[in-house]
Every structure is written in structure tokens, then in C-alpha cells.
Short mmCIF file of C-alpha atoms in Angstrom, two decimals:
data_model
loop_
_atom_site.label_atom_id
_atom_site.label_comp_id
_atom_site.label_asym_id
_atom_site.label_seq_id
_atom_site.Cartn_x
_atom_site.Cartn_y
_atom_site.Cartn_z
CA UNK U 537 20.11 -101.03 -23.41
CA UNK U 538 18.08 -97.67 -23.07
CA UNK U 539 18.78 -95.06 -25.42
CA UNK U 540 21.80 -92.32 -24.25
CA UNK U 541 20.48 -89.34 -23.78
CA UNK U 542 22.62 -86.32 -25.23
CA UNK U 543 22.96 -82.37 -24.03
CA UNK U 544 22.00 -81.65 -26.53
CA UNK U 545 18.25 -83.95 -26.76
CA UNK U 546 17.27 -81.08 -24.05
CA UNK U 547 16.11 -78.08 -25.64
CA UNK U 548 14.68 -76.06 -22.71
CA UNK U 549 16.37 -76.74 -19.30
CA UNK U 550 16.08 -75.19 -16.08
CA UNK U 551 17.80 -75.57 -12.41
CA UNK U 552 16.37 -75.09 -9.27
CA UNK U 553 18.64 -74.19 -6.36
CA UNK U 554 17.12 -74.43 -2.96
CA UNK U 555 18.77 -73.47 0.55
CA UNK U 556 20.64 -75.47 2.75
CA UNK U 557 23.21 -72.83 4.30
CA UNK U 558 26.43 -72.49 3.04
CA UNK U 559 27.26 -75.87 2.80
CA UNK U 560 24.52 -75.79 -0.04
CA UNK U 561 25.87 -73.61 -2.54
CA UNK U 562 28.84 -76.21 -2.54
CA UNK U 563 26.95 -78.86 -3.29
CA UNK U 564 25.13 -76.41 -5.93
CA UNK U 565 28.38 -75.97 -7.85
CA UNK U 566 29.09 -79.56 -7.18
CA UNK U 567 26.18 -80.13 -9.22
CA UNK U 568 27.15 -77.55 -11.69
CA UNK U 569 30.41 -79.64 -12.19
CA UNK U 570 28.98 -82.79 -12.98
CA UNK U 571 26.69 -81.02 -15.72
CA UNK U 572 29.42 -79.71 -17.43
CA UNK U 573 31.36 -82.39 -17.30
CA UNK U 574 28.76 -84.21 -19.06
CA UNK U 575 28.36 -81.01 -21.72
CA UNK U 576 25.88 -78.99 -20.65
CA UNK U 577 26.51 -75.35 -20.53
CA UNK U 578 25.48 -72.34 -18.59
CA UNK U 579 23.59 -69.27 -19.98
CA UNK U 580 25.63 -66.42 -18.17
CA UNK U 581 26.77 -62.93 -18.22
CA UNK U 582 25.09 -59.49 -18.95
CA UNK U 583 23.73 -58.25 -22.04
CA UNK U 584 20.59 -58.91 -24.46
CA UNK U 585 18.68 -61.75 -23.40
CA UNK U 586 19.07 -65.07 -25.55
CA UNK U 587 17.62 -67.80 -26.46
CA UNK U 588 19.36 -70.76 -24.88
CA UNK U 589 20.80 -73.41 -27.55
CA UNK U 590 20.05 -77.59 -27.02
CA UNK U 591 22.23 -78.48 -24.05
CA UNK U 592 22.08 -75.33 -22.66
CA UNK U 593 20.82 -74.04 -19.12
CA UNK U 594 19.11 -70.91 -19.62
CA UNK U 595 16.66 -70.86 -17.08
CA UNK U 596 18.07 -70.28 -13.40
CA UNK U 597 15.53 -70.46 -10.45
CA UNK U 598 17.19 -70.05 -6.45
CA UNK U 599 16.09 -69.56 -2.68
CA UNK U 600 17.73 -68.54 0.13
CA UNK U 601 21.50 -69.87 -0.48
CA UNK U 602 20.25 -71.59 -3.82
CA UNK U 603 19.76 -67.78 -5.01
CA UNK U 604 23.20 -67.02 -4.10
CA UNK U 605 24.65 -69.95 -6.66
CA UNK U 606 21.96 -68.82 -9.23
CA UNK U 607 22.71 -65.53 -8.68
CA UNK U 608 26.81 -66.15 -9.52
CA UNK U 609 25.90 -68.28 -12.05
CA UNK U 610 23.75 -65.96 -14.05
CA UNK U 611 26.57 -63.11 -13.35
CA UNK U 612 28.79 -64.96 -15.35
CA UNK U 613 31.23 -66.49 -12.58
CA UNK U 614 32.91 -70.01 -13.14
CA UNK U 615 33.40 -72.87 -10.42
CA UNK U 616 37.50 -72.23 -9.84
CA UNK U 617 36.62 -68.36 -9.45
CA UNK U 618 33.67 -69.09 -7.09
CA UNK U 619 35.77 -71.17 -5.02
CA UNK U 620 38.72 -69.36 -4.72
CA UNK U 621 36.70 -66.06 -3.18
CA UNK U 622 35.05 -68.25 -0.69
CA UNK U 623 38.55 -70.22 0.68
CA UNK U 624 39.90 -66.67 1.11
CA UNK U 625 42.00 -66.89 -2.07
CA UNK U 626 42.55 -64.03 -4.81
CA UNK U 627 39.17 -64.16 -7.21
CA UNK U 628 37.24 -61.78 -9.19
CA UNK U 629 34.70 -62.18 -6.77
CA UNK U 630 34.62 -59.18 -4.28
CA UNK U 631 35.97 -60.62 -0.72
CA UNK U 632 33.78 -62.20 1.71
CA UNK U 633 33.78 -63.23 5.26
CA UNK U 634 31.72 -64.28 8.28
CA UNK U 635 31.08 -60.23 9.02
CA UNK U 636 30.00 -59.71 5.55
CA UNK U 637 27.70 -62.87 6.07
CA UNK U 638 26.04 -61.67 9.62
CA UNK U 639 26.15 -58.13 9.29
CA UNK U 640 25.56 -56.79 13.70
CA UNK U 641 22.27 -55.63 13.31
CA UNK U 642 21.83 -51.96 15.18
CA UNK U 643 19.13 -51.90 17.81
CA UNK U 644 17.64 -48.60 18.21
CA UNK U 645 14.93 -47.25 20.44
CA UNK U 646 12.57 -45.64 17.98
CA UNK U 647 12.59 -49.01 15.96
CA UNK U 648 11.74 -51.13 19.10
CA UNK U 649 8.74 -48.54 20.24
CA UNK U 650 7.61 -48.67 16.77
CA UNK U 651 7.78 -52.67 16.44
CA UNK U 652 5.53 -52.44 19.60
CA UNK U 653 3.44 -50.06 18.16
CA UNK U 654 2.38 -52.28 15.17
CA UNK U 655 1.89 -55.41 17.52
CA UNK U 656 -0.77 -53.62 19.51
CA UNK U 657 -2.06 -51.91 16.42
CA UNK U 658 -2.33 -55.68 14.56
CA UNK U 659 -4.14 -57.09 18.14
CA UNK U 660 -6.57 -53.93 17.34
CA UNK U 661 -7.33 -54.90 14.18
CA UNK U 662 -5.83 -51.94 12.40
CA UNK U 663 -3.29 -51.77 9.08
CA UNK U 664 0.49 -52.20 9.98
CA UNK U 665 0.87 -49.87 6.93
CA UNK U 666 -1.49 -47.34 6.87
CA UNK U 667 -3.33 -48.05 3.21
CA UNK U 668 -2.00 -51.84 2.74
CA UNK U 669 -4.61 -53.58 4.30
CA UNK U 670 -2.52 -55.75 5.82
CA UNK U 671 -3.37 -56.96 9.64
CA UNK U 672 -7.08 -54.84 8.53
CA UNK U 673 -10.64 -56.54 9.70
CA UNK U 674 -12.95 -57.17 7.59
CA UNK U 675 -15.71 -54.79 9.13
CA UNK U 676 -13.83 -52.32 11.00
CA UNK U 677 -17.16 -50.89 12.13
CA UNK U 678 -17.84 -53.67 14.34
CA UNK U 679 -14.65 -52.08 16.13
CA UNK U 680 -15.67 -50.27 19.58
CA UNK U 681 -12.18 -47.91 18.69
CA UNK U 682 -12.20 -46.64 15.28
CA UNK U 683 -9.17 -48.22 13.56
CA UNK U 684 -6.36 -45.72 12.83
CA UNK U 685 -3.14 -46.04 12.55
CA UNK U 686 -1.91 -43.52 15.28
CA UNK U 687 -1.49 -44.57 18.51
CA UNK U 688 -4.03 -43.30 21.63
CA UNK U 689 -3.64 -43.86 25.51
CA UNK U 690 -6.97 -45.45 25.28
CA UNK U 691 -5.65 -48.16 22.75
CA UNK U 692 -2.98 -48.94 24.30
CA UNK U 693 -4.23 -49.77 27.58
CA UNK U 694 -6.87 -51.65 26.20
CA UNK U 695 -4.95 -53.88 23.48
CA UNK U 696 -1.14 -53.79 25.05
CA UNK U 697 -0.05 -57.19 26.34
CA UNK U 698 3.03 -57.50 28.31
CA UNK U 699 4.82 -59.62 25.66
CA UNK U 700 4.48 -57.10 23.19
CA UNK U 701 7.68 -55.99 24.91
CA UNK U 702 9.16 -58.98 23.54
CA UNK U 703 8.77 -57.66 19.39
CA UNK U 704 12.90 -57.98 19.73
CA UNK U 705 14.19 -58.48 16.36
CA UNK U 706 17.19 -60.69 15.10
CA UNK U 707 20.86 -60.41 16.20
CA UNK U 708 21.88 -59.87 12.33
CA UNK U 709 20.85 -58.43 9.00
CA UNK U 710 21.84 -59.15 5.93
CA UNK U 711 22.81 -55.90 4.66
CA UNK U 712 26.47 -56.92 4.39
CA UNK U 713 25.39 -59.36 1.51
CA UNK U 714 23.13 -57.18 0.02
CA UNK U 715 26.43 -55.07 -0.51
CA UNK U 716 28.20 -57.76 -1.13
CA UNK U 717 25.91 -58.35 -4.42
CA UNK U 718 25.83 -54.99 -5.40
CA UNK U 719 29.67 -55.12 -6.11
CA UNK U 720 29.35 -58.35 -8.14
CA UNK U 721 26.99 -57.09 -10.09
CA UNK U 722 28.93 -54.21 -10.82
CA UNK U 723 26.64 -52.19 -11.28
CA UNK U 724 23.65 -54.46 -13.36
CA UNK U 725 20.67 -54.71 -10.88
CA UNK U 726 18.45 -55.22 -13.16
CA UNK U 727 16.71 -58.95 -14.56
CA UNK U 728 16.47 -57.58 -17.92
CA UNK U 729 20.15 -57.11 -17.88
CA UNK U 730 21.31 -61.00 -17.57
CA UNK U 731 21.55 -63.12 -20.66
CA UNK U 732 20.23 -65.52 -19.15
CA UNK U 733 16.54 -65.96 -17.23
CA UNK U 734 16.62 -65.97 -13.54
CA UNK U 735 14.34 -66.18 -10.86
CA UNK U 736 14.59 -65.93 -7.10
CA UNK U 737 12.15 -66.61 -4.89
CA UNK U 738 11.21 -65.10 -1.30
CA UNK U 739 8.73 -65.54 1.32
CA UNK U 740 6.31 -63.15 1.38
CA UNK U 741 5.25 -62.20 5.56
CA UNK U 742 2.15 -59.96 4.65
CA UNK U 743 0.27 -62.61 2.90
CA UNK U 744 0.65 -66.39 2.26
CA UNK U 745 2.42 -66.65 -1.09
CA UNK U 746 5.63 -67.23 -2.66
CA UNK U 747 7.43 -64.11 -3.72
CA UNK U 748 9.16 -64.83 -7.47
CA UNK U 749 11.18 -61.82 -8.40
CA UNK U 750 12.04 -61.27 -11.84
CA UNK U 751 10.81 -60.37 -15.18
CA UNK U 752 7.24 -60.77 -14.72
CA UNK U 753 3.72 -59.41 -13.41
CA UNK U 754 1.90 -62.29 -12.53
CA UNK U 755 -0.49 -63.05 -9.37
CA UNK U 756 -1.47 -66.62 -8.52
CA UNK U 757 -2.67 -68.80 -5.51
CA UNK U 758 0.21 -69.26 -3.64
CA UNK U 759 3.04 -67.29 -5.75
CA UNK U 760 3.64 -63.90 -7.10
CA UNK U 761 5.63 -62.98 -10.17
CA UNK U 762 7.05 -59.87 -8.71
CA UNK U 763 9.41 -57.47 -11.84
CA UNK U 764 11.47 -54.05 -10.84
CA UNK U 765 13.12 -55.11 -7.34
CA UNK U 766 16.70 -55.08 -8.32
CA UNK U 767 18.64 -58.59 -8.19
CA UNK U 768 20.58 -57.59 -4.98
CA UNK U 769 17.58 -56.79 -2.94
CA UNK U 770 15.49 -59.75 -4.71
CA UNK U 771 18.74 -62.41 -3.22
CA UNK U 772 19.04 -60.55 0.44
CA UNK U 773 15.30 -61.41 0.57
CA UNK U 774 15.87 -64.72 -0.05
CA UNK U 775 18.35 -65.65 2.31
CA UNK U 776 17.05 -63.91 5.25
CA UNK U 777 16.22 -66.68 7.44
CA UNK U 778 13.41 -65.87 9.86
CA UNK U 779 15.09 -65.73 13.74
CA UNK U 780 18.73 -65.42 12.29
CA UNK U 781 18.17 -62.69 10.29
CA UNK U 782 16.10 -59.40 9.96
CA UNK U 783 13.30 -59.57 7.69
CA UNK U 784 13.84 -57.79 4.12
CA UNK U 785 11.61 -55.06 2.76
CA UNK U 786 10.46 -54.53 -0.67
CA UNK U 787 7.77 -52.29 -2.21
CA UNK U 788 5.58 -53.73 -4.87
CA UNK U 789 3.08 -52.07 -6.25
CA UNK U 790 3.61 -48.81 -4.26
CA UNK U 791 3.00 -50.66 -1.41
CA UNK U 792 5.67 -51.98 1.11
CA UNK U 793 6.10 -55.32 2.05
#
């Protein structure tokens, strides 16, 4: 027969949580059950970071709904508790429901005109943000219009398009859960504060890589180590689903994103 393996053989563990909806962090702290009930054992709560003993999860990575579970996991709250707040019932878990899930997102002139604005500044070549670089051409001199960021008649008739008037964005944002964090936090919004290590990721739209916020300064291919957004902004990011919901900001480096 092949050897058992114990908890406690495993000396650094982590667990990934990806998305899947809401249905997903169920089966997340389905998971979570069967781990314990085999003896593992969470890193959790606030306070000076540990080091994790053999057999014990101290390394907590999410996305999207994953970062939800991760994010309730790392703050310290069990499975019963968890439960409980999300079938209505009495928990120490602040309330939720479907309006603190899709938050009515408020349309507003100004915003629209301005979401046009940066579609017919990007078809021109020019920075969305003026000093980010981002929709920039390489040689802006080879430009017949200088590139600048404030709009002109003579830009506008030349780069509008018609569905430029179609820059609509999503029905819902998710600054209900983004609230919703904030309160189960209590207050901690910060990475360095969890006993345990925890990383969520998020989809960076300026550039292609992988946003991982957390602890760290670190810049690869294709991901980011990304330290000082706090943990409630870091998870909104996350699960803001492109089309459903309303794209996140965060500023990193000085710079908006």
C-alpha cells in the first residue's frame, strides 16, 4: 500500500480559490470542510504575521468569488458562521443580500460625455490619463493633430465614430460589496494586518497582466505584485466581472488604473 500521507508531512501549503459565482464560494468552503476534517487548519485572524505550523494553511490566494472565500477565511470566519450570514440567518458576518451584491449603478451625463471623450481620444492615439501612457503611440509626431488630452472641434470630427455613443457602462457596480468588506474587516484594510498571507488577484485593463495585490512590489511578464491597495478595494476588483459589473479603479504607483 502507498504510504499515508499526514497534515502534518506538509510544511508549506497554499489554496487557490478561483471564481465561479456564488455557487463557488460554496463549493470553496466545501473544500475547506473536507480539509479540516482530515486535520488541516487555517491560518486566520488579525495580528502579527506567523509562520504557519506543518498541517497548516497559511498561504491564501483568490479571484473574483474565490477572493471572497479567501478573503473570510483570512478574516478569521468559520464555515457555520459563513453559512448562516449567507441563508439569511443571525451571524457575525454583516448582512448581505442580492442589493448588496448588484449595487444600481448611477448613470450620469458628465460620466457618459467623458467615457466618449476617452474613446475618441484612444482612436487619436492620445493618453486616456494624461501622464500614464496608456492608449499613447509610439511616435506621436507622426500624428497630423498634436496629441493632447483636451478635447478640440477639429478632433472630434475627425476621430468620432458613431458607436462611440455606445461607451454605455454596466447596469451594476460593486460598491455595495466593497462596503460590505469594509464592515468585516472592521476596520483592518491592510495585508500586513492578517496573520495569515493572502493574495488576490485582478485583471489589470490598461495593460496585459495579472494584478496580485498584497504584500509585495514585484513586476513580471504577465503579473504584478501590487502592495498598499487596501483588502476591500483589492476583492471588489476581483469580482467585478466585465459586462455585469463596472470596472474597479486603483492607483499604483501614483498612477490610476
Amino acid at each position: 500500500m502507498p504510504p499515508v500521507c499526514r497534515p502534518t508531512d506538509f510544511r508549506r501549503i497554499a489554496l487557490r480559490s478561483t471564481g465561479g459565482k456564488v455557487k463557488a464560494i460554496f463549493w470553496h468552503l466545501g473544500v475547506r470542510c473536507a480539509l479540516e476534517a482530515r486535520g488541516f487548519t487555517f491560518t486566520s485572524g488579525f495580528g502579527p504575521r506567523i509562520t504557519p505550523q506543518p498541517g497548516e494553511i497559511g498561504f491564501l490566494i483568490g479571484s473574483s468569488a474565490g477572493a471572497i472565500f479567501s478573503l473570510l477565511v483570512a478574516a478569521g470566519y468559520d464555515v457555520p458562521e459563513i453559512l448562516e450570514s449567507f441563508l439569511g440567518r443571525k451571524s457575525r458576518l454583516p448582512r448581505i443580500t442580492n442589493s448588496t451584491i448588484f449595487q444600481r449603478h448611477r448613470r450620469g451625463i458628465v460620466g457618459y460625455v467623458r467615457r466618449v471623450r476617452n474613446a475618441v481620444n484612444l482612436r487619436a492615439g492620445e493618453e486616456i490619463f494624461p501622464g500614464s501612457g496608456v492608449g499613447s503611440v509610439p511616435d506621436p509626431e507622426s500624428q497630423d493633430i498634436a496629441a493632447e488630452y483636451k478635447m478640440t472641434l477639429r478632433k472630434f470630427l475627425r476621430y468620432f465614430e458613431l458607436k462611440d455613443l455606445l461607451v454605455l457602462r454596466s447596469h451594476y457596480s460593486v460598491s455595495g460589496m466593497e462596503r460590505w468588506f469594509q464592515e468585516l474587516l472592521g476596520g483592518h484594510e491592510s495585508f500586513d494586518e492578517l496573520r495569515t498571507t493572502l493574495y488576490i488577484l485582478g485583471s489589470d485593463l490598461d495593460t496585459p497582466q495579472t494584478a496580485v495585490f498584497g504584500t509585495r512590489d514585484d513586476d513580471h511578464v504577465w503579473y504584478r505584485y501590487v502592495s498598499g491597495v487596501p483588502i476591500s478595494r483589492a476583492a471588489a476588483a476581483s469580482m467585478a466581472i466585465p459586462s455585469v459589473f463596472n470596472p474597479v479603479s486603483v492607483r499604483i504607483s501614483g498612477r490610476k488604473h
